[in-house]
XYZ file of C-alpha atoms in Angstrom:
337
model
C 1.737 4.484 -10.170
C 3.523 2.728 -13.084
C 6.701 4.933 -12.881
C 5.497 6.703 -15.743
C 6.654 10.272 -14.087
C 10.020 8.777 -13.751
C 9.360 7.055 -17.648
C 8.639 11.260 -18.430
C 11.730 12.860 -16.220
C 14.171 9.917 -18.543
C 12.779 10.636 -21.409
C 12.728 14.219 -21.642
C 16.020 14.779 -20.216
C 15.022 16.051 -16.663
C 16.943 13.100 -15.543
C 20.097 11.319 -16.848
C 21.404 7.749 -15.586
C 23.637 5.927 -17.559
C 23.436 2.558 -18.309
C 26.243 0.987 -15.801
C 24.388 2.374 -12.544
C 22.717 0.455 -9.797
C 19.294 1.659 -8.864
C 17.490 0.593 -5.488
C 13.285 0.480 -5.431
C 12.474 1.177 -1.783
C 8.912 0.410 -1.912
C 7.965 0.303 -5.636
C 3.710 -0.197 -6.365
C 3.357 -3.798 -7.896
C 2.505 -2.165 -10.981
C 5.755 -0.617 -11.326
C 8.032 -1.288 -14.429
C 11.558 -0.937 -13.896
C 12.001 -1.587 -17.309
C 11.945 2.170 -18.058
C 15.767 2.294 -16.503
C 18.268 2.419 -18.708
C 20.222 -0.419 -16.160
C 19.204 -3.893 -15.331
C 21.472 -3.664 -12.298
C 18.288 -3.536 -9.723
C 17.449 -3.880 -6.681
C 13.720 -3.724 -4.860
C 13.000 -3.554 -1.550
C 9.300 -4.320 -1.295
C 7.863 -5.039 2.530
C 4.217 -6.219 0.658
C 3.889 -10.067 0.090
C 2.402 -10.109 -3.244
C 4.181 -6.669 -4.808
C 7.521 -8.562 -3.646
C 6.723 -12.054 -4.994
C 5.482 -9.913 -8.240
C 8.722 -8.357 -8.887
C 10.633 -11.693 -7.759
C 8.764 -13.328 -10.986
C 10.549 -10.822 -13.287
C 13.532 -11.830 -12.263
C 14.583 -9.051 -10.430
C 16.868 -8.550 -7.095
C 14.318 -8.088 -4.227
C 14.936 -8.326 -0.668
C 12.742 -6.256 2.221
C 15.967 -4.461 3.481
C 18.309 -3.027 0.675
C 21.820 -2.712 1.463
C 24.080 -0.127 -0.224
C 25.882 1.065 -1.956
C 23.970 2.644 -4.887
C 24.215 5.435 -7.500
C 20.719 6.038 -7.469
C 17.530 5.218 -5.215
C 14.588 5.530 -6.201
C 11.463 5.792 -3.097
C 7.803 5.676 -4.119
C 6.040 7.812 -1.344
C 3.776 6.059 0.594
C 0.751 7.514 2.162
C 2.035 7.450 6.097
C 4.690 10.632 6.550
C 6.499 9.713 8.848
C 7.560 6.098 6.738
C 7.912 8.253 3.940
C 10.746 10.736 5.848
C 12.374 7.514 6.976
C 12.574 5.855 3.405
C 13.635 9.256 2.410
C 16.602 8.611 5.054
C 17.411 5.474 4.010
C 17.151 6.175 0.345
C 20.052 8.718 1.494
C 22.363 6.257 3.716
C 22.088 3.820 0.421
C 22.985 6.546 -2.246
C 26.042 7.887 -0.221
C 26.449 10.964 -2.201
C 24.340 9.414 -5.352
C 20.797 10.786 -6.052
C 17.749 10.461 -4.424
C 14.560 10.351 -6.445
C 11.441 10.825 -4.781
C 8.181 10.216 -6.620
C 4.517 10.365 -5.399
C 0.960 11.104 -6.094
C -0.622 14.473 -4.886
C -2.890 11.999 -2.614
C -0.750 10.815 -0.542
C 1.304 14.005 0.144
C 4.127 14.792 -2.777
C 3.929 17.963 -2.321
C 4.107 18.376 1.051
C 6.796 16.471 1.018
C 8.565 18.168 -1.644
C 8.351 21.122 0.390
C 10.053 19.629 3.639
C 13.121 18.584 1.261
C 13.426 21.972 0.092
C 13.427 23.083 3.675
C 16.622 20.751 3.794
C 18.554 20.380 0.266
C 18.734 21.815 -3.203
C 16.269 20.621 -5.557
C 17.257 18.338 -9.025
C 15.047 17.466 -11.469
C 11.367 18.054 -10.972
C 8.734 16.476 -12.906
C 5.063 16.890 -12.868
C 2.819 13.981 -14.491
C -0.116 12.010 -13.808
C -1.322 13.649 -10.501
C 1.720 13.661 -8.851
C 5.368 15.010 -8.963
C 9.070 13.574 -9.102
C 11.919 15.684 -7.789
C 15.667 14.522 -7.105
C 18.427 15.939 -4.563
C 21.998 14.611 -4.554
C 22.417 12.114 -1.188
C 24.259 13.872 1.761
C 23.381 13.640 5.575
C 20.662 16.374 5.329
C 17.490 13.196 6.871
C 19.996 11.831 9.455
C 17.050 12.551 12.042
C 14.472 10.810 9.752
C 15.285 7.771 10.739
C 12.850 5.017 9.808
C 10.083 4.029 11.799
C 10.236 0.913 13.868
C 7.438 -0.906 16.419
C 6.919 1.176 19.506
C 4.312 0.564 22.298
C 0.893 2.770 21.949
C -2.281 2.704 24.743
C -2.808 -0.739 26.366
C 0.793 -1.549 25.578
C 0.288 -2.976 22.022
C 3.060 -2.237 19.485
C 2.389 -0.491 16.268
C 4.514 1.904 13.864
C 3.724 4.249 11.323
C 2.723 2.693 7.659
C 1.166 -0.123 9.148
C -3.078 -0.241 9.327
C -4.351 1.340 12.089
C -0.887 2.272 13.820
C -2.655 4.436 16.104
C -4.853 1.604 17.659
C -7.248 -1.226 16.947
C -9.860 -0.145 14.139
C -13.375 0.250 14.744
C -14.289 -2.600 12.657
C -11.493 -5.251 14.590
C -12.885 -4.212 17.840
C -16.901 -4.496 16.712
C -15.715 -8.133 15.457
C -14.154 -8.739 18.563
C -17.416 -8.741 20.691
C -18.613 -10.769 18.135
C -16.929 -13.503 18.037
C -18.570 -16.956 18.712
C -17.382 -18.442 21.892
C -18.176 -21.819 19.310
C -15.022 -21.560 17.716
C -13.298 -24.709 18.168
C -9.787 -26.013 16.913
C -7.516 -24.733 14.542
C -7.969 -21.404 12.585
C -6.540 -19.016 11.036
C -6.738 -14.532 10.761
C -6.323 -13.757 7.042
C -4.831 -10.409 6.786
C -4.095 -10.131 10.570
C -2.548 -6.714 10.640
C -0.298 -5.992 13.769
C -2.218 -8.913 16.007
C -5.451 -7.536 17.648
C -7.614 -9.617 16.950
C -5.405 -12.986 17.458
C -4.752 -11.706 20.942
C -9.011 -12.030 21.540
C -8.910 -15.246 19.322
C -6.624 -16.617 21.777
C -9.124 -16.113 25.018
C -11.742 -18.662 23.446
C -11.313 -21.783 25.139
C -11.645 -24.127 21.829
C -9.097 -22.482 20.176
C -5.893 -24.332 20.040
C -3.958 -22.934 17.126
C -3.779 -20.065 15.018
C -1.936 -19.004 11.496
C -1.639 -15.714 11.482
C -1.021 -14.730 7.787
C -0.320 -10.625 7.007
C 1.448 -9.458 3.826
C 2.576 -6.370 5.421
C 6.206 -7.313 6.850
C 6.244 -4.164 9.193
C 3.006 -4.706 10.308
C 3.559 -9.031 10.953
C 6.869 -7.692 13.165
C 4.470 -5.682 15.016
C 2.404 -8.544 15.844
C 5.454 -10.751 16.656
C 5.721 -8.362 19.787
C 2.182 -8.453 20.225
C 1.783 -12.074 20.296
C 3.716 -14.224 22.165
C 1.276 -17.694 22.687
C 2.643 -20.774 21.454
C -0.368 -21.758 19.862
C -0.051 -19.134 17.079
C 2.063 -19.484 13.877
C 3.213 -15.990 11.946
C 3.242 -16.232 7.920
C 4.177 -13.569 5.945
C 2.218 -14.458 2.838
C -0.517 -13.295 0.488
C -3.923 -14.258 2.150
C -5.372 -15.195 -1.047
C -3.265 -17.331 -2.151
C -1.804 -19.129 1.599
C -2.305 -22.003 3.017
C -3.637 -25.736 2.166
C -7.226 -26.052 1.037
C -9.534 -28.118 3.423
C -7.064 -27.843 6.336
C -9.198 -25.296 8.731
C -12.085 -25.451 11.474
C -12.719 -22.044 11.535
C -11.514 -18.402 9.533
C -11.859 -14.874 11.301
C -10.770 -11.909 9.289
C -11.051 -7.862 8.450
C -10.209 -7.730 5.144
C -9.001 -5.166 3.512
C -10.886 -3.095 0.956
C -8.497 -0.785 -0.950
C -4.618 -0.492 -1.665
C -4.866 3.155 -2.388
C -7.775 5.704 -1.487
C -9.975 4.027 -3.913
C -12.608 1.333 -2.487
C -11.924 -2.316 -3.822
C -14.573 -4.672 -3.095
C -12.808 -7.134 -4.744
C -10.291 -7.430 -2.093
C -12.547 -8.446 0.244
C -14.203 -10.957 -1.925
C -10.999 -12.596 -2.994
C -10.283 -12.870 0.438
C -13.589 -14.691 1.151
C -12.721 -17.032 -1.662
C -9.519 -18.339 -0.094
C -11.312 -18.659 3.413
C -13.606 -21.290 1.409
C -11.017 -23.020 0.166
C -9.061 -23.213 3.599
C -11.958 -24.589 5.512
C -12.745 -27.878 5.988
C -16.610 -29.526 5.349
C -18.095 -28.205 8.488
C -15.490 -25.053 9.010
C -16.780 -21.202 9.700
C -15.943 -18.260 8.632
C -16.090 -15.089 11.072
C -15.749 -11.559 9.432
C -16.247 -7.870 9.609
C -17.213 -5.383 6.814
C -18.280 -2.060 6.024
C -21.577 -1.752 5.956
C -21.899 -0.382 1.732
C -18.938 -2.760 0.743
C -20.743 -6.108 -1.607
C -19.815 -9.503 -0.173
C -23.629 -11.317 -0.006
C -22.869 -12.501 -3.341
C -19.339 -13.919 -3.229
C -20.394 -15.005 0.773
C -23.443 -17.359 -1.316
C -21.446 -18.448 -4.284
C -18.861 -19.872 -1.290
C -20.991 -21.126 1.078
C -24.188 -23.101 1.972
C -25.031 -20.995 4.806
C -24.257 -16.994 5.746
C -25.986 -14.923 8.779
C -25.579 -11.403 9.953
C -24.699 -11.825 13.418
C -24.699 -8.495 14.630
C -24.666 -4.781 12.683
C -24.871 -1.301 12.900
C -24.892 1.499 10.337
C -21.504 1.473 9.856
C -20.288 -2.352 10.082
C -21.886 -6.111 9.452
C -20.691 -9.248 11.393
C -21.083 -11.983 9.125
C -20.705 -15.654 9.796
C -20.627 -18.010 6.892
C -20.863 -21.856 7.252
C -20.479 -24.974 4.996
C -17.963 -23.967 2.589
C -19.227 -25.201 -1.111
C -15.441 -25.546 -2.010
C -14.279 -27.923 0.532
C -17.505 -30.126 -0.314
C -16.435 -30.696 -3.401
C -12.997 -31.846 -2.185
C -14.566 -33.876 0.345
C -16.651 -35.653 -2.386
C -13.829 -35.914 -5.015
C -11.532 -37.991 -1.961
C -14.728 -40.518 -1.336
C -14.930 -41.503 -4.772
C-alpha cells in the first residue's frame, strides 16, 4: 500500500531506473510515496478526490488522464478486473516500449493477474512483499483488447462501468433508503458521496425539492451519473464529501456513505461524513441516511445533532433521520451576536 514492494524490487536490484526517467502513477493509494524513485520527473493520474488533492500538496504532476510518453508506468491494481486489465492497457500505450510495473495486494487479485500477463508477455522483475507481489514486462501491444472501461447502460437503462460502487446496479442499502425517504424534504440539498446517481434520480421525484449538489470523489463514477442525470436542478461536484461545500448553506442532506477504502470496515468514514452533513445544514436542516446495521454512528449522529430517529430497519440496514444540527446552531448564534 505504501509502494514499499516497489521500495524492495529498487532496492535490492530486482528493478533498475535511472535517475533521468519519467514515471507515470496510474492510480497510486493516497498513502503512496513516490519518493522511493530515484526521479522527480512524475506524473499521477489519480481519479479519487482526496488521493489526487493529496498528491497535488506534494507538489507533484497529477492530472486524472496521463498522457505519454513515459519510460516507465507504474499501475497499482485495483480491486475491479476488468479496470485493472484496462490500466494495464493504458499503462502500455503510455510506456511505448518502456516498462510496465504492476503492483498489487493478494486481496484484490495480484496473482491472478500476474497469471493473465504471463498468458500474454515475458515476465521482468518479480517481487513478493507485504501480501502482495510486483512483476514488470517491457510495453508492446500485447493488452490492445484491454481497453479501459468506460460508462455503458445496465438493467433499467442506468449507466455504470467497472471500478465504480455497485457497477452492476443500485445497492441494497440505496434502494432500502430510497423507500425511505421523507416526502418532507423541502428546498435545496445535497447527496454526499452520490456514487453513479441513483439516488438523486428518486431525490428528484419529491415535489419540495428544487436543487441538488451532487458531490462524489470517484471521477469515473460522477461521469456515470452525468449520463444518469440530466435535471437542471442538480449540480455535479467532484470533491471530497468531507470537506465540500459552505457550512450552514443546506435544508436537507441524504447520503450512503461509504464504510471502507479497502476490504477492511471503517466506521470512521461514515462518521466523518456525518460530521460535514452537520456543518452543511442550516438551523432547522435534516439529514437522511442509510447504514449497515453493525456499523457505529448513534454516537457521532448525537454529538451532531439535537434530534436522531430510526425511521425504518431491518437486520441488515437502519434508516436514520437526524434533525437540528448542533453545528449550524452555533453559527446561527455567533451571527446574532
Amino acid at each position: 500500500m505504501t509502494f514499499a514492494r516497489l521500495d524492495h524490487a529498487l532496492q535490492t536490484g530486482a528493478l533498475d531506473l535511472s535517475d533521468q526517467v519519467r514515471v507515470i502513477c496510474l492510480e497510486p493509494n493516497p498513502d503512496a510515496d513516490p519518493s522511493v524513485l530515484p526521479t522527480r520527473n512524475i506524473t499521477v493520474q489519480q481519479n479519487f478526490k482526496p488521493a489526487h488533492d493529496h498528491f497535488a500538496a506534494l507538489g507533484l504532476d497529477v492530472t486524472t488522464e496521463a498522457t505519454g510518453p513515459a519510460d516507465v508506468v507504474h499501475v497499482t491494481l485495483p480491486r475491479s478486473r476488468e479496470l485493472g486489465r484496462g490500466l494495464i492497457e493504458q499503462a502500455e500505450w503510455l510506456a511505448q516500449g518502456g516498462i510496465v510495473i504492476v503492483d498489487g495486494s493478494k486481496t484484490d487479485g495480484i496473482d491472478a493477474m500476474l497469471k493473465f500477463v504471463r498468458t500474454r508477455t515475458s515476465i521482468g522483475a518479480q517481487v513478493s512483499k507485504a501480501h502482495g507481489k510486483l512483476f514488470s514486462f517491457k510495453a508492446g501491444s500485447a493488452f490492445a483488447d484491454c481497453v479501459l472501461p468506460q460508462p455503458a447502460p445496465i438493467a433499467d437503462g442506468w449507466f455504470t462501468q467497472p471500478g465504480v460502487f455497485s457497477a452492476d446496479g443500485p445497492d441494497a442499502g440505496s434502494q432500502a433508503l430510497v423507500t425511505a425517504l421523507p416526502k418532507s424534504l423541502r428546498g435545496r440539498g445535497a447527496d454526499l458521496g452520490g456514487g453513479w446517481g441513483y439516488l438523486t434520480r428518486h431525490l428528484l421525484d419529491l415535489p419540495g425539492v428544487t436543487h441538488v449538489d451532487f458531490v462524489e470523489a470517484d471521477k469515473r463514477a460522477l461521469d456515470c451519473a452525468a449520463l444518469n442525470i440530466t435535471d437542471d436542478r442538480v449540480a455535479l461536484h467532484w470533491a471530497d464529501a468531507t470537506t465540500w461545500g459552505t457550512a450552514g448553506s443546506l435544508d436537507w442532506v441524504v447520503m450512503n456513505p461509504p464504510f471502507h477504502t479497502s476490504r477492511t470496515p471503517d466506521a470512521s468514514l461514515g462518521q466523518a461524513f456525518i460530521r460535514s452533513a452537520a456543518r452543511l445544514l442550516r438551523p432547522k436542516g435534516t439529514l437522511v441516511m442509510v447504514a449497515n446495521r453493525h456499523l457505529p454512528y448513534e454516537t457521532t449522529l448525537a454529538t451532531g445533532f439535537g434530534h436522531v430517529q430510526e425511521l425504518e430497519g431491518d437486520s441488515r440496514f437502519k434508516i436514520l433521520q437526524a434533525d437540528q444540527p448542533r453545528t449550524s446552531d452555533a453559527t446561527a448564534r455567533k451571527k446574532r451576536r
